[in-house]
Amino acid sequence: MCRARRSSAPLCPLLGLAVLFLPAARAEEAKPFLHPLFTDHAVLQRGASLPVWGWTVPGETVKVSLAGKTAEATADAQGRWEARIPALDAGGPYDLEVSGPQSECVKDVLIGDVWICSGQSNMQWPVTLTDNAQAEIAEANFPRIRLFTVPTVPSFVPVTHIQASWTVCSPRTVGGFSAVGFYFGRYLNRELGIPIGLINASWGGTVAEAWTSAEALAAMPDFSKSLEEVAERRAKLGQPQDLDREMAAWWAANDPGSKDGAGWADPAFDAADWKTMNLPRNWEQAGLPDFDGIVWFRRTLDLPVAWAGREAILSLGPIDDRDTTWVNGTRLGGLDDWNRPRDYKIPAGTLKAGTNVIAVRVLDTGGGGGFHGQPGQMRLAGSGADAPEPVSLAGPWSFRDSTPLGRCSPAPQRLDGNPNVVTVLYNGMIAPLLPFAIRGVIWYQGESNAGRPEQYRTLLPTLIGDWRARFGVGEFPFLVVSLANFMKREDHPTEGGWALLREAQSLTARNVPKVGLAVTIDIGDAADIHPRNKQDVGKRLALQALKISYGRDVIPSGPVYKSMTVRDGKARIRFDHVGSGLEAKGGGKLTGFAVAGEDMKFVWAEASIEGDEVVVWSPDIPKPVAVRYAWANNPACNLYNKEGLPADPFRTDGPLSER
């Protein structure tokens, strides 16, 4: 029985003297007697030794009691104490009592399974913005599901604790929580009948290297320079960064349009040979498929005399990812934010009667690139009561692709408060959770790394190994969401785009123990990087969990490529996870297959199901060498097993051919 709770204020202000860097240099708040992971309504991991920890006066003894089990610990020289409660079976609610120089009583504690839900925006995406959200929220009375959201805080050094608490899943609390996390946890709670704790540690638009520790990234030469920059910045906390100077040097080194004498922003520059693109739209849908890197845009306006010398606002809508904008050679500004509308002030004296030139330099680092707002967001508006009618800027612009991302050196990053700097999200959002006992991790991320798929083949396994070592609970299940279909559907076989990132995810699931893959190639949205069907994402992750973590006899996924043989001019593809059999969803012909001969020029193929195989052929390819399936950003594909799960996209000419 819990006694009256005494103050949980930090015991000693000296414990708060450690300095760390979050968005700006500041002193770390005084450390709490009991870590915030141990608050009312917490779920603690069943079947595992349970670490419980906090901070007090060095040398003091702390006693912990839970469900009839007790443990003691002595605070170390830094004041940190950690007691370990012997493993418990699922159950509760219990009171967690902690006593020492202070006393804490944590009520309504359940013992069950704890899952971390991490990644970028599709993991962060809330229940309120999903399909059928109103009904889902109204029915979300799950008192044995508990929710914990980690604050989005980057840090140059590992953080020890955070300001957050557990809540009971209910219609009042679930709306803002991770939808994928909730639908995953709901499925497990219904199937297993045990408490489920969900820790949401996600941040939209972030890269995997930000979620990985410095020690782990040190094994990847690609990140050596970035790690050096972070180390230098950490040593200079509080000193300003001259990012403008760093970026100017980067543009000059990587972009022909920014070098001395080139002047693609110069109104006098001859852009007559540039192509035309109707804006706003992502450039992948308008002539630059699978392009990440630098693209320039220009628009010429013929303005009447009423505009001459007038102050104005140039609006361009959101631009993915980074832009720099000029009017008549005058730099107006730039932003590094893929989803923020651009509204730039044009100083008086810049516009003139007659010909005016707008130039926009865009850097896209992955996924869709360019102008992706609405036509009404692109306009020129004058100031003053006598201002002329605004001029629409939607429609044809001239464009020229400059340098692909793969040929650019790494761009300087804003360090202070930037979540896309190496290690900072591991430090600020994962390190504070250590060494909390967990069952596993679900991971929905990759869109922000799509421009570097080969690197991701190493980076994702590195992150997984890093987290497993840090949490110290062994080879826990790590369940990955394969990127959903997105962007314009192509008429001809393509070289990959997002398919290459999906391949990196699939290879990780094949090569790293206890990694599961939830394929979502059928439930994306061509026009929205954030598909609203998160229910099926959660269910497919849960199926992988039931197989990998709980040993259930379930089919965890759709068909997964196993092998290819060629006979009589036809390729025969065999699969794992066939389940009750293969099928073309919706009936009719199989779609999504392409085949190539020795010249490796792919054409669309015929395909049919014969037992547990798919036979692929084309009259144009008498000797097939390679087959690809669903190999595009947004493929038309319909191979499933009879359990209703889609096949994992694959190519036989890539890394799988080396197996």
XYZ file of C-alpha atoms in Angstrom:
659
model
C 0.000 0.000 0.000
C 1.501 3.337 -1.024
C 2.200 5.880 1.671
C 1.521 9.553 1.081
C 3.786 10.802 -1.644
C 6.488 13.180 -0.579
C 7.992 15.870 -2.735
C 9.828 14.544 -5.757
C 11.793 17.740 -6.307
C 15.496 17.166 -6.980
C 17.392 16.695 -3.758
C 20.580 18.557 -4.524
C 21.118 21.447 -6.936
C 24.706 20.313 -7.467
C 23.323 17.437 -9.552
C 22.231 19.955 -12.172
C 25.621 21.411 -12.920
C 26.321 19.168 -15.931
C 26.074 21.193 -19.120
C 24.716 19.768 -22.357
C 23.499 21.048 -25.668
C 19.868 20.744 -26.616
C 18.502 23.340 -29.083
C 20.860 25.810 -27.386
C 23.496 25.452 -24.709
C 21.917 25.317 -21.274
C 22.394 23.658 -17.921
C 20.699 20.288 -17.638
C 17.740 20.407 -15.295
C 18.451 18.899 -11.902
C 18.071 15.155 -12.133
C 14.990 13.583 -10.553
C 14.979 11.093 -7.709
C 13.021 8.693 -9.954
C 13.335 8.647 -13.748
C 10.175 9.930 -15.537
C 9.704 6.561 -17.240
C 8.403 5.488 -13.835
C 5.214 7.518 -13.484
C 1.632 6.575 -12.725
C 0.111 4.274 -15.395
C 3.483 2.930 -16.553
C 3.902 -0.440 -18.245
C 7.031 -2.372 -17.274
C 8.418 -5.291 -19.258
C 7.321 -8.768 -18.178
C 9.717 -11.698 -18.006
C 12.844 -9.561 -17.683
C 15.010 -8.155 -14.940
C 13.541 -4.672 -14.426
C 15.962 -1.773 -14.010
C 14.524 1.093 -11.959
C 16.737 4.148 -11.554
C 17.106 7.786 -10.647
C 19.424 10.202 -8.823
C 20.063 11.125 -5.215
C 22.936 11.974 -2.874
C 26.036 9.878 -3.674
C 26.377 6.913 -1.347
C 22.716 6.832 -0.278
C 20.752 3.564 -0.365
C 17.455 3.312 -2.250
C 14.914 0.503 -1.862
C 12.422 -0.451 -4.582
C 9.325 -2.654 -4.153
C 6.911 -3.936 -6.805
C 4.405 -6.815 -6.774
C 5.989 -8.404 -3.736
C 9.537 -8.194 -5.105
C 12.164 -5.864 -3.652
C 15.610 -4.630 -4.626
C 18.166 -2.182 -3.259
C 20.805 0.045 -4.809
C 23.461 2.502 -3.661
C 23.949 5.780 -5.494
C 27.303 6.114 -7.258
C 29.682 9.064 -7.173
C 27.477 10.981 -9.626
C 24.380 10.269 -7.561
C 22.880 7.765 -9.978
C 21.281 4.662 -8.485
C 19.835 1.632 -10.262
C 17.964 -1.253 -8.671
C 16.861 -4.362 -10.538
C 13.589 -6.057 -9.694
C 13.411 -9.782 -10.532
C 11.326 -10.778 -13.540
C 7.540 -10.629 -13.185
C 4.672 -12.166 -15.120
C 2.101 -10.022 -16.915
C -0.396 -8.480 -14.540
C -1.281 -5.548 -12.333
C -2.151 -2.904 -11.482
C 0.531 -2.573 -8.839
C 2.144 0.181 -6.810
C 5.846 0.827 -7.346
C 7.334 2.075 -4.059
C 10.736 3.743 -3.971
C 12.246 4.877 -0.693
C 15.504 6.456 0.388
C 16.375 10.086 1.131
C 13.077 10.704 -0.664
C 10.030 8.545 -1.245
C 7.986 7.980 -4.380
C 4.858 5.918 -4.907
C 3.960 5.202 -8.522
C 0.392 3.947 -8.902
C -1.433 1.851 -11.468
C 1.657 0.107 -12.841
C 1.060 -2.788 -15.246
C 3.435 -5.574 -16.223
C 3.266 -6.443 -19.912
C 5.230 -5.804 -23.103
C 6.883 -2.502 -23.983
C 7.513 -1.472 -27.592
C 9.378 1.590 -28.820
C 7.787 3.259 -31.855
C 10.389 5.288 -33.736
C 11.196 6.862 -37.089
C 10.061 9.933 -38.974
C 6.733 11.536 -39.865
C 4.822 8.412 -40.844
C 5.503 7.027 -37.364
C 4.813 10.384 -35.736
C 1.553 10.760 -37.720
C -1.336 11.025 -35.220
C -4.487 8.947 -34.977
C -6.571 12.071 -35.631
C -5.303 12.229 -39.237
C -5.925 8.602 -40.225
C -8.766 6.861 -42.035
C -11.964 6.641 -40.009
C -10.309 8.655 -37.252
C -13.477 9.819 -35.519
C -14.771 6.280 -34.998
C -11.334 4.911 -34.108
C -10.879 7.526 -31.406
C -14.383 7.075 -30.024
C -13.743 3.348 -29.593
C -10.225 3.681 -28.151
C -11.051 2.575 -24.615
C -8.064 0.344 -23.929
C -7.137 0.732 -20.254
C -4.415 -1.918 -20.585
C -2.645 -0.001 -23.361
C -0.463 2.820 -22.062
C 1.137 5.640 -24.056
C 4.380 7.561 -23.535
C 5.628 10.253 -25.946
C 9.277 11.318 -25.883
C 9.710 15.086 -26.418
C 11.345 16.018 -29.735
C 14.691 17.340 -28.516
C 18.057 17.078 -30.327
C 21.257 17.050 -28.301
C 24.980 16.967 -29.037
C 25.583 14.802 -25.961
C 23.601 11.880 -24.515
C 20.783 13.057 -22.250
C 19.918 11.180 -19.067
C 16.240 12.040 -18.588
C 13.263 13.782 -20.168
C 10.065 15.546 -19.153
C 7.207 13.179 -20.012
C 4.774 10.758 -18.402
C 2.574 7.745 -19.146
C -1.118 8.053 -19.985
C -3.906 5.496 -20.215
C -5.156 4.915 -23.772
C -8.630 6.427 -24.091
C -10.634 8.573 -26.528
C -9.288 11.586 -24.654
C -5.596 10.666 -24.952
C -5.133 8.657 -28.153
C -5.813 11.298 -30.825
C -2.365 12.871 -30.819
C -0.444 9.634 -30.375
C 1.429 7.749 -33.101
C -1.224 6.070 -35.243
C 1.046 3.250 -36.382
C 2.054 2.679 -32.776
C -1.532 2.651 -31.522
C -2.887 0.320 -34.219
C 0.080 -2.003 -33.670
C -0.420 -2.034 -29.918
C -4.173 -2.505 -30.216
C -3.705 -5.589 -32.388
C -1.230 -7.117 -29.947
C -3.385 -6.297 -26.936
C -6.364 -8.044 -28.511
C -4.339 -11.058 -29.639
C -2.253 -11.557 -26.503
C -4.544 -10.264 -23.786
C -1.678 -8.608 -21.906
C -0.842 -4.967 -21.138
C 1.021 -3.126 -23.889
C 3.213 -0.082 -23.324
C 4.012 2.107 -26.332
C 6.874 4.619 -26.248
C 6.676 7.024 -29.190
C 10.127 8.428 -30.017
C 9.716 9.810 -33.545
C 10.331 13.059 -35.436
C 9.144 13.945 -38.932
C 11.612 14.472 -41.749
C 14.578 12.973 -39.916
C 17.438 10.829 -41.185
C 18.541 7.508 -39.714
C 22.045 8.718 -38.864
C 20.528 11.231 -36.435
C 19.067 8.269 -34.510
C 22.413 6.439 -34.277
C 25.123 6.912 -31.660
C 28.495 8.448 -32.461
C 30.274 5.255 -31.450
C 28.253 3.189 -33.930
C 28.571 5.701 -36.783
C 32.332 5.780 -36.302
C 32.426 2.421 -38.089
C 30.996 4.046 -41.254
C 33.534 6.233 -43.110
C 30.681 8.105 -44.833
C 29.991 9.925 -41.584
C 33.541 10.703 -40.481
C 33.407 14.346 -41.492
C 29.964 14.866 -39.963
C 31.106 13.334 -36.689
C 34.144 15.619 -36.659
C 31.891 18.647 -37.208
C 29.635 17.620 -34.345
C 32.633 17.080 -32.067
C 33.947 20.528 -32.978
C 30.541 22.068 -32.434
C 30.147 20.307 -29.093
C 33.433 21.857 -28.016
C 32.113 25.302 -28.963
C 28.663 25.190 -27.412
C 27.126 28.638 -27.317
C 29.285 30.038 -30.126
C 27.465 31.003 -33.342
C 27.817 28.937 -36.491
C 28.477 30.786 -39.765
C 26.222 28.558 -41.851
C 25.780 31.154 -44.610
C 29.514 31.157 -45.272
C 29.686 27.362 -45.178
C 26.759 27.017 -47.586
C 28.121 29.632 -49.992
C 31.325 27.629 -50.287
C 29.328 24.423 -50.763
C 27.181 25.891 -53.556
C 30.252 27.211 -55.350
C 31.899 23.788 -55.180
C 28.884 21.722 -56.243
C 26.583 23.813 -58.441
C 27.569 25.169 -61.883
C 24.810 27.765 -61.577
C 26.401 29.206 -58.456
C 30.018 29.420 -59.588
C 31.680 32.712 -60.383
C 30.774 33.791 -63.898
C 27.874 31.341 -64.352
C 25.199 33.414 -62.694
C 22.036 31.404 -63.414
C 20.210 33.865 -61.146
C 21.423 36.786 -63.272
C 18.526 38.258 -65.304
C 20.898 38.546 -68.277
C 21.705 34.829 -68.252
C 20.497 33.093 -71.425
C 18.128 30.284 -70.407
C 16.582 29.800 -73.836
C 17.578 26.126 -73.963
C 16.015 25.275 -70.594
C 13.032 22.944 -70.485
C 9.567 23.853 -69.211
C 7.703 22.540 -66.166
C 4.224 23.485 -64.974
C 4.287 24.438 -61.289
C 3.403 23.638 -58.599
C 4.176 19.937 -58.710
C 6.964 17.640 -57.580
C 9.575 17.388 -60.300
C 9.460 13.567 -60.173
C 6.028 13.908 -61.765
C 7.127 16.424 -64.365
C 10.220 15.357 -66.229
C 12.802 14.550 -63.547
C 11.975 11.033 -62.328
C 14.197 9.651 -59.560
C 16.230 12.880 -59.363
C 17.658 14.086 -56.073
C 20.023 17.031 -56.190
C 20.105 20.624 -57.463
C 17.587 22.071 -59.933
C 17.208 25.687 -61.039
C 13.909 27.351 -61.985
C 13.298 30.679 -63.739
C 10.155 32.644 -64.501
C 10.030 35.818 -66.601
C 7.279 38.347 -65.849
C 6.257 41.324 -67.956
C 4.964 43.846 -65.417
C 3.199 47.151 -66.104
C 4.544 50.448 -64.808
C 2.340 50.258 -61.680
C 4.741 47.626 -60.311
C 7.920 49.622 -60.885
C 9.869 50.153 -57.658
C 7.013 48.827 -55.534
C 7.606 46.770 -52.414
C 5.959 43.359 -52.803
C 5.655 39.822 -51.445
C 6.766 36.852 -53.533
C 4.929 33.666 -52.496
C 5.962 30.269 -53.838
C 4.306 27.749 -51.504
C 6.337 24.962 -49.881
C 9.518 23.844 -51.655
C 11.181 20.475 -51.017
C 13.799 20.685 -49.494
C 16.003 23.828 -49.584
C 15.566 26.904 -51.781
C 17.364 30.153 -52.509
C 15.321 32.791 -54.336
C 16.256 35.880 -56.372
C 14.309 38.584 -58.198
C 16.186 40.535 -60.848
C 19.455 39.290 -59.383
C 18.630 40.408 -55.831
C 18.731 37.564 -53.317
C 15.524 37.562 -51.275
C 16.311 34.662 -48.966
C 16.025 30.917 -48.613
C 14.715 28.190 -46.328
C 15.678 24.628 -45.482
C 12.210 23.259 -44.667
C 10.397 20.985 -47.116
C 6.906 21.763 -45.798
C 7.019 25.506 -45.059
C 5.471 27.962 -47.550
C 7.884 30.529 -48.942
C 6.874 34.191 -48.591
C 9.695 36.593 -49.406
C 9.671 40.375 -49.155
C 10.821 42.118 -52.338
C 12.501 45.410 -51.357
C 11.348 48.654 -52.907
C 13.274 49.448 -56.067
C 13.756 45.810 -57.116
C 10.815 45.372 -59.493
C 10.634 47.362 -62.708
C 8.284 47.978 -65.577
C 8.751 45.420 -68.332
C 10.817 42.245 -67.976
C 11.458 40.838 -64.477
C 13.163 37.529 -63.725
C 12.520 35.254 -60.754
C 15.177 32.576 -60.158
C 14.905 29.760 -57.620
C 17.664 27.288 -56.805
C 16.364 24.093 -55.172
C 18.236 21.297 -53.411
C 16.293 18.069 -52.812
C 17.918 15.407 -50.654
C 15.402 12.574 -51.025
C 11.829 11.709 -51.949
C 9.760 14.271 -53.829
C 11.497 17.454 -54.890
C 10.469 20.945 -55.924
C 7.286 22.983 -55.565
C 4.491 20.972 -53.965
C 1.919 23.490 -52.762
C -1.313 24.718 -54.316
C -1.565 27.061 -57.341
C -3.024 29.810 -55.162
C 0.120 29.794 -53.016
C 2.269 30.937 -55.946
C 1.804 34.645 -56.593
C 3.294 38.117 -56.604
C 1.400 40.619 -54.428
C 2.166 44.326 -54.196
C 1.958 46.435 -51.052
C -0.102 49.520 -50.457
C -3.741 50.458 -50.937
C -3.170 51.183 -54.621
C -1.390 47.894 -55.317
C -2.112 46.226 -58.656
C -3.967 42.924 -58.755
C -1.761 40.038 -57.608
C -0.067 38.080 -60.375
C -0.371 34.285 -60.376
C 2.937 32.468 -60.705
C 1.409 29.028 -61.199
C 1.985 27.570 -64.638
C 5.030 27.184 -66.894
C 8.529 27.831 -65.512
C 11.860 27.175 -67.171
C 14.053 24.645 -65.387
C 17.451 23.008 -65.624
C 18.835 20.176 -63.524
C 22.293 20.999 -62.240
C 24.050 18.365 -60.103
C 22.686 15.003 -58.883
C 22.949 14.505 -55.145
C 25.270 11.547 -55.610
C 27.892 13.857 -57.157
C 27.618 16.500 -54.431
C 29.801 16.619 -51.364
C 27.894 16.462 -48.033
C 26.112 19.757 -47.473
C 26.800 21.720 -44.277
C 24.040 21.320 -41.709
C 22.565 23.803 -39.314
C 23.721 22.321 -36.035
C 21.914 24.245 -33.319
C 18.512 22.616 -32.891
C 18.688 20.755 -36.200
C 17.281 17.212 -35.853
C 19.116 16.017 -38.967
C 22.615 16.201 -37.558
C 24.337 12.883 -36.902
C 23.692 11.390 -33.428
C 21.511 14.197 -32.049
C 18.247 12.237 -31.848
C 19.934 9.192 -30.414
C 21.394 11.523 -27.782
C 18.219 13.489 -27.098
C 15.456 10.908 -27.522
C 16.861 7.356 -27.233
C 19.686 7.693 -24.708
C 17.274 9.015 -22.030
C 15.337 5.735 -22.247
C 18.340 3.550 -21.454
C 18.367 0.964 -19.915
C 14.547 0.619 -19.764
C 13.499 -2.990 -20.371
C 11.638 -3.413 -23.678
C 10.192 -6.166 -25.858
C 11.149 -4.622 -29.190
C 11.066 -1.718 -31.646
C 8.864 -0.778 -34.593
C 10.541 1.527 -37.121
C 8.938 3.599 -39.908
C 11.678 5.659 -41.526
C 13.583 5.894 -44.784
C 11.925 8.619 -46.827
C 14.624 11.081 -45.731
C 17.383 8.610 -46.647
C 15.893 7.637 -50.015
C 18.562 9.570 -51.907
C 21.283 7.328 -50.401
C 19.905 3.769 -50.644
C 23.231 1.934 -50.875
C 24.439 3.662 -47.732
C 21.189 2.658 -46.002
C 22.049 -1.014 -46.543
C 24.771 -0.524 -43.942
C 23.236 2.297 -41.916
C 20.012 0.521 -40.926
C 21.772 -2.634 -39.647
C 24.231 -0.366 -37.835
C 21.397 1.450 -36.080
C 19.721 -1.834 -35.133
C 22.919 -3.281 -33.688
C 23.578 -0.029 -31.859
C 20.197 0.030 -30.141
C 20.348 -3.664 -29.255
C 23.704 -3.200 -27.588
C 22.575 -0.082 -25.731
C 19.331 -1.453 -24.290
C 21.096 -4.567 -23.102
C 18.147 -6.955 -23.435
C 19.613 -9.074 -26.201
C 18.566 -9.424 -29.832
C 15.138 -7.879 -29.426
C 12.778 -7.855 -32.445
C 13.195 -4.841 -34.717
C 10.234 -4.484 -37.085
C 10.616 -2.236 -40.132
C 7.945 -0.668 -42.346
C 8.911 -0.892 -46.012
C 8.209 2.440 -47.718
C 4.710 2.783 -49.155
C 3.977 3.517 -52.797
C 4.204 7.243 -53.561
C 4.501 9.683 -56.476
C 3.408 9.431 -60.088
C 2.997 5.989 -61.636
C 5.434 5.395 -64.496
C 4.466 4.081 -67.934
C 7.734 2.199 -68.428
C 10.044 0.169 -66.177
C 12.276 2.473 -64.144
C 15.615 2.167 -62.419
C 14.310 2.380 -58.931
C 13.929 5.573 -56.938
C 12.293 4.501 -53.717
C 12.543 0.861 -54.827
C 16.243 0.989 -53.965
C 15.502 2.134 -50.417
C 12.886 -0.611 -50.041
C 15.517 -3.075 -51.214
C 17.876 -1.871 -48.475
C 15.106 -2.435 -45.931
C 14.378 -5.891 -47.341
C 18.052 -6.874 -47.293
C 18.234 -5.857 -43.649
C 15.265 -8.097 -42.845
C 16.952 -10.987 -44.685
C 20.412 -10.554 -43.206
C 19.904 -9.372 -39.631
C 18.355 -11.787 -37.111
C 14.909 -10.998 -35.717
C 14.215 -8.161 -38.135
C 10.739 -8.219 -39.662
C 9.441 -6.275 -42.656
C 5.908 -4.913 -43.020
C 5.322 -4.349 -46.744
C 3.037 -1.392 -47.554
C 3.495 -1.176 -51.322
C -0.287 -1.317 -51.780
C -1.592 1.184 -49.216
C 0.274 4.390 -50.048
C -0.965 7.549 -51.753
C 0.476 8.814 -55.032
C -0.144 12.425 -54.031
C 0.696 12.307 -50.316
C 3.831 11.051 -48.609
C 1.668 10.481 -45.517
C -0.904 7.817 -46.449
C -3.898 7.792 -44.116
C -4.296 4.014 -43.854
C -2.207 3.393 -40.774
C -4.447 0.561 -39.533
C -3.002 -1.953 -41.994
C 0.521 -0.748 -41.245
C -0.004 -1.492 -37.568
C -1.579 -4.870 -38.326
C 1.253 -5.964 -40.616
C 3.843 -4.974 -38.028
C 1.870 -6.919 -35.428
C 1.870 -10.030 -37.629
C 5.658 -9.838 -37.765
C 5.735 -9.414 -33.990
C 3.494 -12.444 -33.469
C 5.874 -14.550 -35.564
C 9.268 -13.222 -34.497
C 8.677 -12.190 -30.905
C 5.877 -14.470 -29.767
C 6.475 -17.606 -31.840
C 2.933 -17.730 -33.169
C 2.182 -19.972 -36.146
C 1.137 -17.141 -38.461
C 2.017 -16.046 -41.970
C 3.817 -12.784 -41.133
C 4.051 -11.295 -44.610
C 3.240 -11.642 -48.255
C 5.431 -13.571 -50.714
C 9.174 -12.883 -50.457
C 11.524 -13.637 -53.354
C 13.500 -16.871 -52.904
C 15.042 -17.942 -56.221
C 14.822 -17.783 -60.016
C 15.413 -20.398 -62.687
C 15.098 -19.987 -66.447
C 13.650 -22.670 -68.677
C 12.289 -22.555 -72.229
C 12.583 -18.773 -72.454
C 10.665 -18.162 -69.241
C 11.786 -17.178 -65.752
C 10.294 -19.127 -62.879
C 10.244 -17.296 -59.551
C 9.887 -19.078 -56.218
C 8.880 -17.417 -52.953
C 8.919 -17.805 -49.207
C 5.807 -16.952 -47.180
C 3.450 -18.258 -49.835
C 0.969 -19.156 -47.106
C -2.177 -20.758 -48.479
C -1.089 -19.937 -52.014
C -0.333 -17.151 -54.455
C -2.985 -14.989 -56.075
C -3.476 -11.935 -58.233
C -5.484 -9.645 -55.990
C -8.805 -8.797 -57.530
C -8.459 -11.550 -60.110
C -7.244 -11.094 -63.642
C -3.651 -10.888 -64.828
C -0.597 -10.399 -62.674
C 0.923 -6.938 -63.000
C 4.144 -5.308 -61.914
C 6.682 -7.687 -63.496
C 9.452 -6.588 -65.860
C 12.062 -8.750 -67.572
C 15.393 -8.102 -69.299
C 17.859 -9.997 -71.448
C 21.630 -9.687 -71.468
C 21.421 -6.007 -72.451
C 19.579 -5.345 -69.150
C 16.912 -3.263 -70.872
C 13.708 -4.017 -69.018
C 10.292 -4.352 -70.629
C 6.936 -5.114 -69.089
C 6.401 -8.854 -68.856
C 3.586 -11.348 -68.893
C 3.250 -13.310 -65.669
C 1.126 -16.186 -64.439
C 0.841 -18.247 -61.274
C 1.691 -21.937 -61.486
C 1.380 -23.517 -58.054
C 3.833 -21.793 -55.729
C 5.744 -20.187 -58.594
C 5.275 -17.166 -60.811
C 6.264 -17.682 -64.440
C 7.512 -14.510 -66.169
C 8.179 -13.976 -69.870
C 8.047 -11.587 -72.795
C 8.022 -12.352 -76.524
C 10.604 -9.553 -76.851
C 13.060 -11.269 -74.464
C 13.823 -14.801 -75.711
C 16.552 -15.369 -73.090
C 15.563 -13.790 -69.754
C 18.422 -12.776 -67.496
C 16.736 -10.698 -64.809
C 13.267 -10.049 -63.403
C 11.982 -7.133 -61.370
C 8.722 -6.828 -59.484
C 7.075 -3.633 -58.200
C 10.327 -1.856 -58.970
C 9.211 1.781 -58.959
C 8.225 4.618 -56.657
C 4.541 3.820 -57.136
C 4.197 0.518 -58.992
C 1.076 -1.151 -60.323
C 1.392 -4.563 -58.677
C -1.032 -7.204 -57.462
C 0.834 -10.330 -56.316
C -0.399 -11.445 -52.876
C -0.720 -14.592 -50.857
C -4.202 -15.828 -50.006
C -3.802 -14.389 -46.520
C -4.194 -10.995 -48.207
C -0.617 -9.766 -47.779
C 1.306 -8.135 -50.663
C 4.546 -9.468 -52.109
C 7.768 -7.701 -51.205
C 9.183 -5.772 -54.215
C 12.399 -7.267 -55.575
C 14.907 -7.447 -58.409
C 16.972 -10.500 -59.273
C 19.813 -8.440 -60.781
C 20.845 -6.624 -57.598
C 22.268 -7.795 -54.282
C 19.926 -10.805 -54.239
C 21.788 -12.225 -57.240
C 24.941 -12.315 -55.108
C 23.368 -14.439 -52.385
